[in-house]
mmCIF file of C-alpha atoms in Angstrom:
data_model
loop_
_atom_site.group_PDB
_atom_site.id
_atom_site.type_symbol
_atom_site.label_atom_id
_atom_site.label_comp_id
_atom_site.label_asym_id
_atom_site.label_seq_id
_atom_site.Cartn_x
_atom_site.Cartn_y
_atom_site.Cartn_z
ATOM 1 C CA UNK A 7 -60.969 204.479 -1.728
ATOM 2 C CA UNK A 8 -62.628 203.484 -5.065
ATOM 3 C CA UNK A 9 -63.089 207.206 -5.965
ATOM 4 C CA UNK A 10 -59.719 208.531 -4.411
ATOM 5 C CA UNK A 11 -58.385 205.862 -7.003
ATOM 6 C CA UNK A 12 -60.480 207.352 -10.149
ATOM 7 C CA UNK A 13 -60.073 210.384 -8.912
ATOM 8 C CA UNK A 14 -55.829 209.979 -8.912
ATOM 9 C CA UNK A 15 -56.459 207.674 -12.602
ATOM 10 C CA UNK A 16 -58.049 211.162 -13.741
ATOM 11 C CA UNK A 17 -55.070 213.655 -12.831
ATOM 12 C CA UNK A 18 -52.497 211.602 -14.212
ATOM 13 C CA UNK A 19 -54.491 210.858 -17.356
ATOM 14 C CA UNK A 20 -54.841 214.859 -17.083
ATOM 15 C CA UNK A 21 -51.132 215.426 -16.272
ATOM 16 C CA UNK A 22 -49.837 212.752 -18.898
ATOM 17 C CA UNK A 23 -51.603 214.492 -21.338
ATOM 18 C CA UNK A 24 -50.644 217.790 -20.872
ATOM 19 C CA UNK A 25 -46.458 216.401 -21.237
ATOM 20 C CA UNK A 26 -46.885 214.109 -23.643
ATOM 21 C CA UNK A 27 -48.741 215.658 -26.601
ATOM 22 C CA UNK A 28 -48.806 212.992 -28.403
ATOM 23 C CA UNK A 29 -51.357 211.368 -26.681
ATOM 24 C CA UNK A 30 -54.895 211.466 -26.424
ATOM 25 C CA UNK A 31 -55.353 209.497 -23.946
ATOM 26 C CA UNK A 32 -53.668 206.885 -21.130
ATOM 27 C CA UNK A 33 -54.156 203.987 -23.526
ATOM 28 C CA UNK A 34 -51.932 205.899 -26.323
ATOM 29 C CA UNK A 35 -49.304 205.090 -24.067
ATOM 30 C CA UNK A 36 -48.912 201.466 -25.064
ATOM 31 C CA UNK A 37 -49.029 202.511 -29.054
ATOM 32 C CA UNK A 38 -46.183 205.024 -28.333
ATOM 33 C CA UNK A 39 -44.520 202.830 -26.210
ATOM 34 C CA UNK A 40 -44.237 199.776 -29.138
ATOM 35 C CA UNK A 41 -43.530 201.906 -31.394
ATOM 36 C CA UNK A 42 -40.276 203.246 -29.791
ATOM 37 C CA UNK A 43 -41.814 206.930 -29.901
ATOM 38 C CA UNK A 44 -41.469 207.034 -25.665
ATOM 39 C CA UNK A 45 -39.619 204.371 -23.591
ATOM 40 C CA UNK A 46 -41.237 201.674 -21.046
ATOM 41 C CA UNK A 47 -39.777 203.169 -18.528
ATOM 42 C CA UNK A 48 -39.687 206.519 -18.080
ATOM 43 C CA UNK A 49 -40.623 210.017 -16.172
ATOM 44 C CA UNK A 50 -43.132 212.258 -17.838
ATOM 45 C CA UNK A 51 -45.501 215.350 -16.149
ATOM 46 C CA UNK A 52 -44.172 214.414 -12.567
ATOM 47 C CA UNK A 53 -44.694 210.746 -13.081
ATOM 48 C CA UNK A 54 -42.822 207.366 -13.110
ATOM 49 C CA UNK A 55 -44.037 205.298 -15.971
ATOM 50 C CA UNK A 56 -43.903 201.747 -16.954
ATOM 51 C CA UNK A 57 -45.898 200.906 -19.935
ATOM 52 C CA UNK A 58 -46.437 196.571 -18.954
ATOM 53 C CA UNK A 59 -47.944 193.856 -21.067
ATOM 54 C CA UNK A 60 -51.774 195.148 -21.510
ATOM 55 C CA UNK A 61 -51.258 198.568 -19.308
ATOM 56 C CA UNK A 62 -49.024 200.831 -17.524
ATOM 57 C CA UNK A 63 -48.243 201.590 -13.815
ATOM 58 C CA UNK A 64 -47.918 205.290 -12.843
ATOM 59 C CA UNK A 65 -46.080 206.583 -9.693
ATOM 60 C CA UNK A 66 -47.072 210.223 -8.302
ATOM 61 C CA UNK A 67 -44.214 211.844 -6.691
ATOM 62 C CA UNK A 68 -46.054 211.466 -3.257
ATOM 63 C CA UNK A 69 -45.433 207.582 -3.840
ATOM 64 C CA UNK A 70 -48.858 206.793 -4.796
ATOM 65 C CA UNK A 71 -49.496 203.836 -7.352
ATOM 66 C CA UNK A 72 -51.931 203.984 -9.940
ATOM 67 C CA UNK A 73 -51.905 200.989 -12.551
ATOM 68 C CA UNK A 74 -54.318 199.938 -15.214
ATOM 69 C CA UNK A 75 -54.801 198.017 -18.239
ATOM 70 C CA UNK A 76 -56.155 198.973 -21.501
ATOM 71 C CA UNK A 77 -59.416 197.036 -22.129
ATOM 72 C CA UNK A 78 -60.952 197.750 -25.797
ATOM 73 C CA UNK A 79 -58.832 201.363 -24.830
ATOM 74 C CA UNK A 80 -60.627 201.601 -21.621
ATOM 75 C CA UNK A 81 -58.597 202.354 -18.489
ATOM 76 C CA UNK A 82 -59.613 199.076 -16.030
ATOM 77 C CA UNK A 83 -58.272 198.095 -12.739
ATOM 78 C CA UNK A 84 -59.297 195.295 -10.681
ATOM 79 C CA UNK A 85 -59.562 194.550 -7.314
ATOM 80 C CA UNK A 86 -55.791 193.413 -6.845
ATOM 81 C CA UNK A 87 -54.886 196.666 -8.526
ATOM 82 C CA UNK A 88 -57.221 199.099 -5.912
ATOM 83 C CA UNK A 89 -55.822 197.349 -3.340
ATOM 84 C CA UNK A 90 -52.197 198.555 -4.455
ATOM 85 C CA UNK A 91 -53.344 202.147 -4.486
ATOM 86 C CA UNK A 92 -54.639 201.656 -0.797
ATOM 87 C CA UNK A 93 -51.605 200.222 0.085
ATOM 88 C CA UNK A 94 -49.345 203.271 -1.255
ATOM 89 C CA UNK A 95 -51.567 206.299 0.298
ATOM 90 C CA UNK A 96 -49.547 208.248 2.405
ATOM 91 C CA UNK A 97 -51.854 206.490 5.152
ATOM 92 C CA UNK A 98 -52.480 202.597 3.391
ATOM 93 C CA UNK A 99 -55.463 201.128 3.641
ATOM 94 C CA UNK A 100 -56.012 197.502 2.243
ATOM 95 C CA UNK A 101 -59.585 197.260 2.885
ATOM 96 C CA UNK A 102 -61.026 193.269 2.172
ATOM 97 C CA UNK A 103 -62.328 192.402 -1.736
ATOM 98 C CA UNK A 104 -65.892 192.333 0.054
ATOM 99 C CA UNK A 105 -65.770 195.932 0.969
ATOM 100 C CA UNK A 106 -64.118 196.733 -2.187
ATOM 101 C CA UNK A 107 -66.651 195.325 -4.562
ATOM 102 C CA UNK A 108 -69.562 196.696 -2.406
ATOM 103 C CA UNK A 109 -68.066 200.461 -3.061
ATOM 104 C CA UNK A 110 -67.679 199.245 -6.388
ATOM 105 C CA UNK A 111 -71.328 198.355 -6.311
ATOM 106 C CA UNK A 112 -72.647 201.626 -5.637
ATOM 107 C CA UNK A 113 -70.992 203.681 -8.207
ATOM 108 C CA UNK A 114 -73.006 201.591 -10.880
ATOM 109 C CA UNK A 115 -73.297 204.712 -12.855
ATOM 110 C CA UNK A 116 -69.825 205.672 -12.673
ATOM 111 C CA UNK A 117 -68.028 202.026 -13.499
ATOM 112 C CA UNK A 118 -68.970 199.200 -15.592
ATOM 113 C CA UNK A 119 -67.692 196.378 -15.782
ATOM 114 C CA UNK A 120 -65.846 195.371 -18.760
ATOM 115 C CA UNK A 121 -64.468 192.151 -18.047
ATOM 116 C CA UNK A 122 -64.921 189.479 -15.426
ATOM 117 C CA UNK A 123 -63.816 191.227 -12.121
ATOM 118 C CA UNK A 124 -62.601 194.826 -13.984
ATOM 119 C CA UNK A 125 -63.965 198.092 -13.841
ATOM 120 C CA UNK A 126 -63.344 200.879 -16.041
ATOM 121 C CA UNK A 127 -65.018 204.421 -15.254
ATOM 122 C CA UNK A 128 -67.868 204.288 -18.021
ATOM 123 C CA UNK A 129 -67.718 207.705 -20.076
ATOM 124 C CA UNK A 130 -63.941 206.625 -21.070
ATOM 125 C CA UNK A 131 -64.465 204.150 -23.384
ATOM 126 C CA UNK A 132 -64.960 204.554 -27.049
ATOM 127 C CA UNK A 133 -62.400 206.850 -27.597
ATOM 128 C CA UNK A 134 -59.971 206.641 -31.146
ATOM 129 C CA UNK A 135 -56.776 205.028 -29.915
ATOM 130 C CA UNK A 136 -54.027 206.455 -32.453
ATOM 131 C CA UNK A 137 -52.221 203.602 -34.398
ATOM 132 C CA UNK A 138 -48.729 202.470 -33.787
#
């Protein structure tokens, strides 16, 4: 589930990109969003949008729920927020926080952890965040 997750993050990062050219990348979103140059709530490449405190929640048309915040401009989820994925496949899952942090575990070279308890996929960060 942890990679059908980063996997969906991925194609609407893609997606988003590709309608909004104004961003770079996901965490633009919250720049354009203060600054009044896109709502907080909106539809954009096939996706519902809300841009929230530190992040923003995406909805694919098939219903699934992708929602991250921005940590140092890295993408990051948590546990709570992988278990809201699972929950909105077209078949939920909501496997335990056990199971969850073991699969998080073994993809040590695919997430780090940037904060206590969230997990960003580790080529993403770094990246110039455009100013507001």
């Amino acid at each position: 589930m942890v990679l059908g997750f980063v996997s969906a993050l991925d194609t609407a990062s893609a997606t988003l990109r590709e309608a909004l050219p104004q961003m770079e990348r996901l965490a633009d979103m919250l720049v354009l969003a203060r600054s009044g140059r896109i709502s907080r709530r909106g539809q954009a490449g096939g996706y519902e949008y809300a841009v929230h405190g530190a992040g923003c929640r995406l909805i694919a048309s098939d219903g699934v729920e992708i929602d991250v915040d921005f940590v140092d401009g890295a993408e990051a989820f948590d546990l709570w927020r992988l278990r809201r994925y699972g929950q909105s496949l077209s078949t939920p899952t909501n496997p335990p926080p056990e199971e969850l942090l073991a699969a998080i575990s073994n993809l040590n070279d695919l997430l780090t952890e940037v904060r206590p308890g969230w997990f960003a996929v580790s080529d993403r960060s770094g990246t110039t965040v455009i100013q507001g």
